[in-house]
PDB file of C-alpha atoms in Angstrom:
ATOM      1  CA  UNK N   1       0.000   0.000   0.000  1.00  0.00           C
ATOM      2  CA  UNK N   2       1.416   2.947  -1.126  1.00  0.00           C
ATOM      3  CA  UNK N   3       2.577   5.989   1.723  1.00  0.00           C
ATOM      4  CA  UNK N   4       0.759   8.809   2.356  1.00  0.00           C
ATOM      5  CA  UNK N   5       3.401  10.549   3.937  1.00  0.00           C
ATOM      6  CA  UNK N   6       4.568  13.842   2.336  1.00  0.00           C
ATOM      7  CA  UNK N   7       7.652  13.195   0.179  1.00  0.00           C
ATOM      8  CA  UNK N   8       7.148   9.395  -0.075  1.00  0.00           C
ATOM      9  CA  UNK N   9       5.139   6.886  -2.651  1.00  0.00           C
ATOM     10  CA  UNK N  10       2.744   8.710  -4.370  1.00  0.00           C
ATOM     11  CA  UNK N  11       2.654  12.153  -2.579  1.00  0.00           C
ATOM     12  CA  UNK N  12       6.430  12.204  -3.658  1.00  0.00           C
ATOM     13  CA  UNK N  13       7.122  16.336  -4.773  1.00  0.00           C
ATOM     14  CA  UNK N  14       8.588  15.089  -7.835  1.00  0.00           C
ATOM     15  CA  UNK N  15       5.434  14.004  -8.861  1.00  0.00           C
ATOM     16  CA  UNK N  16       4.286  17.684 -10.371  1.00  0.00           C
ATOM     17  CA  UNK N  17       7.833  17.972 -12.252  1.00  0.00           C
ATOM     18  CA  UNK N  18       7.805  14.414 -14.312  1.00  0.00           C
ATOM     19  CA  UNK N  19       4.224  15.376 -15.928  1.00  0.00           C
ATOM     20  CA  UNK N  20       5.284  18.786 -16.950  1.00  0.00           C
ATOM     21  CA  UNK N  21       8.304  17.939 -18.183  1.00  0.00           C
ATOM     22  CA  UNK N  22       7.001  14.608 -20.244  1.00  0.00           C
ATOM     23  CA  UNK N  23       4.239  17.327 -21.568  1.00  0.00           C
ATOM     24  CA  UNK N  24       7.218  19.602 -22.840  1.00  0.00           C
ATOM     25  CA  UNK N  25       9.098  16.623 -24.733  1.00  0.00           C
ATOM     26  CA  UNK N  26       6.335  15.687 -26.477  1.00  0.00           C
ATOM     27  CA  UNK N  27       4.972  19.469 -27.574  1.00  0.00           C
ATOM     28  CA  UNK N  28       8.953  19.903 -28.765  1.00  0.00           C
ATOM     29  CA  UNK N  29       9.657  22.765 -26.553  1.00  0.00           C
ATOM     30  CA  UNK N  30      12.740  20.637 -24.738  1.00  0.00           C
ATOM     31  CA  UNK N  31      14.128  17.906 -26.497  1.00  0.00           C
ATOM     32  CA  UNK N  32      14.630  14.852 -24.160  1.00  0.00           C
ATOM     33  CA  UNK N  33      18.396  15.105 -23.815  1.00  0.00           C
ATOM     34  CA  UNK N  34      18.067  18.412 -22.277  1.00  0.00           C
ATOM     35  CA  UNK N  35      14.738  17.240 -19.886  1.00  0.00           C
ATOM     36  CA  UNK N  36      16.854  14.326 -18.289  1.00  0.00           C
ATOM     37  CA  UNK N  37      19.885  16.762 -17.821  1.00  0.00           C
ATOM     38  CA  UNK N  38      17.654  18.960 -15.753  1.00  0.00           C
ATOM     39  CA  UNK N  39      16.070  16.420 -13.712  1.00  0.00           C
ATOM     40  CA  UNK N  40      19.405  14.541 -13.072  1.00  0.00           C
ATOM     41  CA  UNK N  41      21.165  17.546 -11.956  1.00  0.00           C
ATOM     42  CA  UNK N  42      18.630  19.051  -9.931  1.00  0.00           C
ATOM     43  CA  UNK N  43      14.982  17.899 -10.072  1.00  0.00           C
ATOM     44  CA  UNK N  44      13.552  20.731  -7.821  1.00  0.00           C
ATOM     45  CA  UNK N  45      15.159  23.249 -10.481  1.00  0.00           C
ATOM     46  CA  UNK N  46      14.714  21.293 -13.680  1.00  0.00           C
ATOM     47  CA  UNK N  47      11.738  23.319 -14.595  1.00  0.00           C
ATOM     48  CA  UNK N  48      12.864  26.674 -14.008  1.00  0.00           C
ATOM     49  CA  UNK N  49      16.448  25.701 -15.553  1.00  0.00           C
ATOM     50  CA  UNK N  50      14.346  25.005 -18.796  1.00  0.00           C
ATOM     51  CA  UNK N  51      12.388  28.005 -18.586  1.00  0.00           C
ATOM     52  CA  UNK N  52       8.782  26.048 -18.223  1.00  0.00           C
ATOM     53  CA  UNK N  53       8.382  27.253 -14.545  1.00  0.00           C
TER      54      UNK N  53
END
């Protein structure tokens, strides 16, 4: 059974990032090379670093 504790399973605060980014690959605004980068280096400043948030 999955946690509900903040940060864990599926209340994780990545959760928001992986959606928006997936959404940006596929319109073409990142390409996927740069989407991993972002979320490898830093996840909680992947969006901003790619100018989406």
């Amino acid at each position: 059974m999955p946690s509900t504790t903040t940060g864990s399973g599926v209340n994780n605060r990545k959760e928001p990032v992986e959606p928006k980014l997936h959404t940006a690959v596929c319109a073409g605004k990142v390409s996927l090379t740069a989407a991993q980068k972002a979320i490898v280096t830093d996840w909680t400043t992947a969006l901003s670093t790619l100018g989406l948030g």
